[in-house]
CSV table of C-alpha atoms in Angstrom, one decimal:
chain,number,residue,atom,x,y,z
A,880,UNK,CA,12.8,49.4,22.7
A,881,UNK,CA,14.6,46.2,21.8
A,882,UNK,CA,14.1,43.0,23.2
A,883,UNK,CA,17.1,40.6,24.1
A,884,UNK,CA,17.0,37.1,22.8
A,885,UNK,CA,16.7,34.5,25.8
A,886,UNK,CA,19.9,32.3,25.7
A,887,UNK,CA,19.0,28.8,24.6
A,888,UNK,CA,19.7,26.3,27.4
A,889,UNK,CA,22.3,23.5,27.1
A,890,UNK,CA,19.4,21.0,27.9
A,891,UNK,CA,17.4,22.0,25.0
A,892,UNK,CA,20.5,21.7,22.7
A,893,UNK,CA,21.3,18.4,23.9
A,894,UNK,CA,17.7,17.1,23.6
A,895,UNK,CA,17.5,18.3,20.0
A,896,UNK,CA,20.8,16.9,19.1
A,897,UNK,CA,19.6,13.5,20.5
A,898,UNK,CA,16.4,13.9,18.6
A,899,UNK,CA,18.3,14.4,15.2
A,900,UNK,CA,20.6,11.6,16.1
A,901,UNK,CA,17.6,9.2,16.6
A,902,UNK,CA,15.8,10.3,13.6
A,903,UNK,CA,19.0,9.9,11.6
A,904,UNK,CA,19.4,6.4,12.9
A,905,UNK,CA,15.9,5.5,12.1
A,906,UNK,CA,16.3,6.8,8.6
A,907,UNK,CA,19.5,4.8,8.0
A,908,UNK,CA,18.0,1.6,9.4
A,909,UNK,CA,14.9,2.1,7.3
A,910,UNK,CA,16.7,3.0,3.9
A,911,UNK,CA,19.7,0.8,4.2
A,912,UNK,CA,17.9,-2.4,2.7
A,913,UNK,CA,16.9,-0.4,-0.3
A,914,UNK,CA,20.4,1.0,-0.7
A,915,UNK,CA,21.7,-2.5,-0.5
A,916,UNK,CA,19.2,-3.6,-3.1
A,917,UNK,CA,20.1,-0.9,-5.4
A,918,UNK,CA,23.9,-1.5,-5.1
A,919,UNK,CA,23.4,-5.4,-5.7
A,920,UNK,CA,21.1,-4.5,-8.9
A,921,UNK,CA,24.1,-2.8,-10.4
A,922,UNK,CA,26.5,-5.5,-9.9
A,923,UNK,CA,27.5,-8.4,-12.3
A,924,UNK,CA,27.1,-11.8,-11.3
A,925,UNK,CA,30.7,-12.3,-10.8
A,926,UNK,CA,30.9,-9.5,-8.5
A,927,UNK,CA,28.1,-10.6,-6.3
A,928,UNK,CA,29.6,-13.9,-5.8
A,929,UNK,CA,33.3,-12.7,-5.5
A,930,UNK,CA,34.9,-13.3,-2.1
A,931,UNK,CA,36.4,-9.7,-2.4
A,932,UNK,CA,33.1,-8.0,-3.0
A,933,UNK,CA,32.2,-4.5,-1.7
A,934,UNK,CA,28.8,-3.1,-0.8
A,935,UNK,CA,29.2,-0.4,-3.5
A,936,UNK,CA,29.5,-1.9,-7.2
A,937,UNK,CA,32.8,-1.6,-8.8
A,938,UNK,CA,31.5,-1.4,-12.2
A,939,UNK,CA,27.9,-0.3,-12.3
A,940,UNK,CA,25.9,-2.3,-14.7
A,941,UNK,CA,22.6,0.0,-15.4
A,942,UNK,CA,22.0,-2.5,-18.2
A,943,UNK,CA,20.6,-4.9,-15.5
A,944,UNK,CA,17.5,-2.9,-15.3
A,945,UNK,CA,17.0,-3.2,-19.2
A,946,UNK,CA,17.9,-6.9,-19.3
A,947,UNK,CA,15.1,-7.9,-17.1
A,948,UNK,CA,12.5,-6.9,-19.4
A,949,UNK,CA,13.7,-9.3,-22.0
A,950,UNK,CA,14.5,-12.3,-19.7
A,951,UNK,CA,11.0,-12.2,-18.3
A,952,UNK,CA,7.5,-10.6,-19.3
A,953,UNK,CA,7.9,-7.8,-16.8
A,954,UNK,CA,5.6,-5.5,-18.7
A,955,UNK,CA,2.9,-8.1,-18.5
A,956,UNK,CA,3.7,-8.7,-14.5
A,957,UNK,CA,3.5,-4.9,-14.0
A,958,UNK,CA,0.1,-4.3,-15.9
A,959,UNK,CA,-1.4,-7.3,-14.0
A,960,UNK,CA,-0.5,-5.9,-10.6
A,961,UNK,CA,-1.9,-2.5,-11.5
A,962,UNK,CA,-5.1,-4.0,-12.7
A,963,UNK,CA,-5.3,-6.3,-9.5
A,964,UNK,CA,-4.3,-3.6,-7.2
A,965,UNK,CA,-6.6,-0.9,-8.9
A,966,UNK,CA,-9.4,-3.2,-9.3
A,967,UNK,CA,-9.4,-4.3,-5.6
A,968,UNK,CA,-9.2,-0.6,-4.5
A,969,UNK,CA,-12.1,0.4,-6.5
A,970,UNK,CA,-14.4,-2.5,-5.5
A,971,UNK,CA,-13.3,-2.2,-1.8
A,972,UNK,CA,-14.1,1.7,-1.9
A,973,UNK,CA,-17.3,1.3,-3.7
A,974,UNK,CA,-18.5,-1.2,-1.1
A,975,UNK,CA,-16.9,0.1,2.0
A,976,UNK,CA,-18.0,3.9,1.6
A,977,UNK,CA,-21.7,3.1,1.9
A,978,UNK,CA,-21.4,0.6,4.7
A,979,UNK,CA,-19.2,3.0,6.6
A,980,UNK,CA,-21.6,5.7,6.3
A,981,UNK,CA,-24.5,3.5,7.4
A,982,UNK,CA,-22.5,2.5,10.6
A,983,UNK,CA,-21.6,6.1,11.3
A,984,UNK,CA,-25.0,7.8,10.7
A,985,UNK,CA,-27.8,5.3,11.1
A,986,UNK,CA,-28.8,3.2,14.1
A,987,UNK,CA,-30.1,-0.5,13.5
A,988,UNK,CA,-30.4,-3.7,15.2
A,989,UNK,CA,-27.3,-5.8,15.3
A,990,UNK,CA,-25.0,-2.8,14.7
A,991,UNK,CA,-22.7,-3.6,17.5
A,992,UNK,CA,-22.5,-7.4,16.5
A,993,UNK,CA,-21.7,-6.3,13.0
A,994,UNK,CA,-18.9,-3.9,14.1
A,995,UNK,CA,-17.7,-6.9,16.1
A,996,UNK,CA,-17.5,-9.2,13.1
A,997,UNK,CA,-15.7,-6.6,11.0
A,998,UNK,CA,-13.0,-6.4,13.8
A,999,UNK,CA,-12.6,-10.2,14.1
A,1000,UNK,CA,-12.6,-10.6,10.4
A,1001,UNK,CA,-9.3,-8.8,10.3
A,1002,UNK,CA,-7.8,-11.2,12.6
A,1003,UNK,CA,-7.5,-13.9,10.0
A,1004,UNK,CA,-4.7,-13.9,7.7
A,1005,UNK,CA,-5.1,-15.1,4.1
A,1006,UNK,CA,-2.7,-17.7,4.5
A,1007,UNK,CA,-4.9,-19.4,7.3
A,1008,UNK,CA,-7.9,-19.4,5.0
A,1009,UNK,CA,-5.9,-20.5,1.9
A,1010,UNK,CA,-7.4,-24.0,1.4
A,1011,UNK,CA,-11.0,-22.6,1.8
A,1012,UNK,CA,-10.3,-19.7,-0.6
A,1013,UNK,CA,-8.8,-22.0,-3.1
A,1014,UNK,CA,-12.0,-24.3,-3.0
A,1015,UNK,CA,-14.3,-21.3,-3.3
A,1016,UNK,CA,-12.4,-19.9,-6.4
A,1017,UNK,CA,-12.1,-23.4,-7.7
A,1018,UNK,CA,-16.0,-23.8,-7.6
A,1019,UNK,CA,-16.3,-20.2,-9.2
A,1020,UNK,CA,-13.8,-21.0,-12.0
A,1021,UNK,CA,-11.6,-18.3,-10.6
A,1022,UNK,CA,-8.6,-20.1,-9.8
A,1023,UNK,CA,-6.3,-18.9,-12.6
A,1024,UNK,CA,-7.9,-15.5,-13.2
A,1025,UNK,CA,-7.1,-11.9,-12.5
A,1026,UNK,CA,-10.6,-11.2,-11.4
A,1027,UNK,CA,-10.3,-13.9,-8.6
A,1028,UNK,CA,-7.3,-12.0,-7.2
A,1029,UNK,CA,-9.3,-8.9,-7.5
A,1030,UNK,CA,-12.4,-10.1,-5.8
A,1031,UNK,CA,-10.0,-11.7,-3.0
A,1032,UNK,CA,-8.0,-8.6,-2.2
A,1033,UNK,CA,-11.0,-6.4,-2.2
A,1034,UNK,CA,-12.7,-8.8,0.5
A,1035,UNK,CA,-9.5,-8.9,2.7
A,1036,UNK,CA,-9.3,-5.2,2.7
A,1037,UNK,CA,-13.1,-4.6,3.2
A,1038,UNK,CA,-13.1,-4.6,7.0
A,1039,UNK,CA,-10.1,-2.3,7.1
A,1040,UNK,CA,-11.9,0.2,4.7
A,1041,UNK,CA,-15.1,0.1,6.7
A,1042,UNK,CA,-13.5,0.7,10.0
A,1043,UNK,CA,-11.2,3.5,9.0
A,1044,UNK,CA,-14.0,5.3,7.0
A,1045,UNK,CA,-16.5,5.0,9.7
A,1046,UNK,CA,-14.0,6.8,12.2
A,1047,UNK,CA,-13.5,9.3,9.5
A,1048,UNK,CA,-17.3,10.0,8.9
A,1049,UNK,CA,-18.1,10.0,12.8
A,1050,UNK,CA,-15.4,12.7,13.1
A,1051,UNK,CA,-17.5,15.1,10.8
A,1052,UNK,CA,-20.4,17.0,11.9
A,1053,UNK,CA,-23.7,15.8,11.0
A,1054,UNK,CA,-25.0,19.2,10.8
A,1055,UNK,CA,-23.5,19.8,7.5
A,1056,UNK,CA,-25.6,17.0,6.1
A,1057,UNK,CA,-28.7,18.2,7.7
A,1058,UNK,CA,-28.1,21.7,6.2
A,1059,UNK,CA,-27.9,20.2,2.8
A,1060,UNK,CA,-31.1,18.2,3.5
A,1061,UNK,CA,-33.0,21.5,4.2
A,1062,UNK,CA,-31.5,22.8,0.9
A,1063,UNK,CA,-33.5,19.9,-1.0
A,1064,UNK,CA,-30.8,17.1,-1.0
A,1065,UNK,CA,-31.8,13.4,-0.1
A,1066,UNK,CA,-29.5,11.3,2.0
A,1067,UNK,CA,-27.5,9.9,-0.9
A,1068,UNK,CA,-26.9,13.4,-2.4
A,1069,UNK,CA,-25.9,14.9,1.0
A,1070,UNK,CA,-23.4,12.1,1.1
A,1071,UNK,CA,-21.9,12.4,-2.1
A,1072,UNK,CA,-21.9,16.3,-2.4
A,1073,UNK,CA,-21.3,17.3,1.2
A,1074,UNK,CA,-19.8,14.3,3.3
A,1075,UNK,CA,-17.4,12.8,0.8
A,1076,UNK,CA,-15.5,16.0,-0.2
A,1077,UNK,CA,-15.0,16.9,3.4
A,1078,UNK,CA,-13.9,13.5,4.2
A,1079,UNK,CA,-11.4,13.5,1.2
A,1080,UNK,CA,-8.2,13.1,3.2
A,1081,UNK,CA,-9.6,10.0,5.2
A,1082,UNK,CA,-10.6,8.5,1.8
A,1083,UNK,CA,-7.3,9.0,0.3
A,1084,UNK,CA,-5.4,7.6,3.3
A,1085,UNK,CA,-7.8,4.3,3.1
A,1086,UNK,CA,-7.1,4.3,-0.7
A,1087,UNK,CA,-3.3,4.3,-0.4
A,1088,UNK,CA,-3.5,1.5,2.3
A,1089,UNK,CA,-5.7,-0.7,0.2
A,1090,UNK,CA,-3.7,-0.2,-3.0
A,1091,UNK,CA,-0.5,-1.1,-1.2
A,1092,UNK,CA,-1.7,-4.0,0.7
A,1093,UNK,CA,-3.2,-5.3,-2.8
A,1094,UNK,CA,0.0,-4.4,-4.6
A,1095,UNK,CA,2.1,-6.3,-2.1
A,1096,UNK,CA,0.0,-9.5,-1.7
A,1097,UNK,CA,2.0,-12.6,-2.5
A,1098,UNK,CA,0.8,-15.7,-0.8
A,1099,UNK,CA,-2.7,-16.0,-2.4
A,1100,UNK,CA,-1.4,-15.0,-5.9
A,1101,UNK,CA,1.2,-17.6,-5.6
A,1102,UNK,CA,-1.2,-20.5,-5.1
A,1103,UNK,CA,-4.2,-19.5,-7.3
A,1104,UNK,CA,-2.3,-18.1,-10.4
A,1105,UNK,CA,-0.4,-20.9,-12.8
A,1106,UNK,CA,-0.3,-19.2,-16.0
A,1107,UNK,CA,2.9,-17.2,-16.4
A,1108,UNK,CA,1.3,-14.2,-18.2
A,1109,UNK,CA,-1.3,-13.9,-15.5
A,1110,UNK,CA,1.1,-13.5,-12.5
A,1111,UNK,CA,1.4,-10.1,-10.7
A,1112,UNK,CA,4.8,-8.7,-10.4
A,1113,UNK,CA,5.3,-10.0,-6.7
A,1114,UNK,CA,5.1,-13.6,-8.1
A,1115,UNK,CA,6.5,-12.8,-11.5
A,1116,UNK,CA,9.8,-11.8,-10.2
A,1117,UNK,CA,10.5,-15.2,-8.8
A,1118,UNK,CA,11.5,-15.9,-12.4
A,1119,UNK,CA,14.9,-14.9,-11.5
A,1120,UNK,CA,14.8,-17.4,-8.5
A,1121,UNK,CA,15.6,-20.6,-10.1
A,1122,UNK,CA,16.1,-24.0,-8.8
A,1123,UNK,CA,19.8,-24.2,-9.4
A,1124,UNK,CA,20.7,-20.5,-9.4
A,1125,UNK,CA,19.4,-17.1,-8.0
A,1126,UNK,CA,20.2,-14.1,-10.3
A,1127,UNK,CA,20.4,-11.7,-7.6
A,1128,UNK,CA,21.2,-8.5,-9.8
A,1129,UNK,CA,18.0,-9.2,-11.8
A,1130,UNK,CA,15.9,-10.2,-8.8
A,1131,UNK,CA,16.8,-6.9,-7.0
A,1132,UNK,CA,16.3,-4.9,-10.3
A,1133,UNK,CA,12.8,-6.3,-10.8
A,1134,UNK,CA,12.1,-5.5,-7.1
A,1135,UNK,CA,12.9,-1.9,-7.4
A,1136,UNK,CA,10.7,-1.7,-10.4
A,1137,UNK,CA,7.9,-3.1,-8.0
A,1138,UNK,CA,8.6,-0.4,-5.4
A,1139,UNK,CA,8.4,2.5,-7.7
A,1140,UNK,CA,4.7,2.7,-8.7
A,1141,UNK,CA,3.7,2.8,-5.0
A,1142,UNK,CA,6.4,5.5,-4.3
A,1143,UNK,CA,5.1,7.6,-7.2
A,1144,UNK,CA,1.4,7.1,-6.0
A,1145,UNK,CA,2.4,8.3,-2.5
A,1146,UNK,CA,4.2,11.2,-3.8
A,1147,UNK,CA,1.4,12.4,-6.1
A,1148,UNK,CA,-1.2,12.3,-3.2
A,1149,UNK,CA,1.0,13.0,-0.2
A,1150,UNK,CA,-0.5,16.4,0.1
A,1151,UNK,CA,-4.0,15.3,0.6
A,1152,UNK,CA,-2.7,13.3,3.7
A,1153,UNK,CA,-1.9,16.3,5.7
A,1154,UNK,CA,-4.7,18.6,4.5
A,1155,UNK,CA,-7.5,19.5,6.7
A,1156,UNK,CA,-10.4,17.3,7.6
A,1157,UNK,CA,-12.9,19.9,7.0
A,1158,UNK,CA,-13.1,22.3,3.9
A,1159,UNK,CA,-16.1,24.2,5.3
A,1160,UNK,CA,-18.7,24.5,8.0
A,1161,UNK,CA,-22.3,25.3,8.8
A,1162,UNK,CA,-22.9,28.9,9.6
A,1163,UNK,CA,-24.6,29.2,13.0
């Protein structure tokens, strides 16, 4: 006995087409600035300032992406950004995971007040505290140092790390850790061997956000770093933004290089973002 397919109603077709239209518009609005950046990076200076210029380059100059490496120490800027973002992410995770675990699994006096302090600390932007940050870094001799930027970025991402990981840990049943304790694991071992593997998607998500925030940081690095070879990529590309002339083709070419590492990182660990929160369970 064959089943006849139900005809699709016109209302569902219209709603689906409307959904596709909205998604397409959002994608165009989101991606157009990057498309315009790429087109400008492929133009010559004469074409950029031409009165009859077009969005697409008439003669694509791929050499612009090569010239920026000789016109500025781009390799050094890139390495500095990797060190700052990677170091900040590592410190924030090493400090945030134990703190989030304690807030999710332990009860102690002042826990509510501490959580409130964590939330309130997120309300202050780095630019508001810039004078105080500079004075602290000056007293510690870290005003013109990559280590200073690593510590500052780790500190400003600490509250976000604790809050997000605490929610992740609270969403995982404590029975799994209790079972590990019965098998002979202490609290630290149960956290390392049981909780963290199960919480891997949440940890990876937190890691991505911390790395991106540290990679994109600009204001504090601009104020603290004066030596050209110590500047991160976000500050170093200002080399092409001169007082008398802005070399737009080189500025946008360098900006594209600043975007690529974050995109590659996201593509490599994207699968972890959609994986399940639990990889096992406790037999009842």
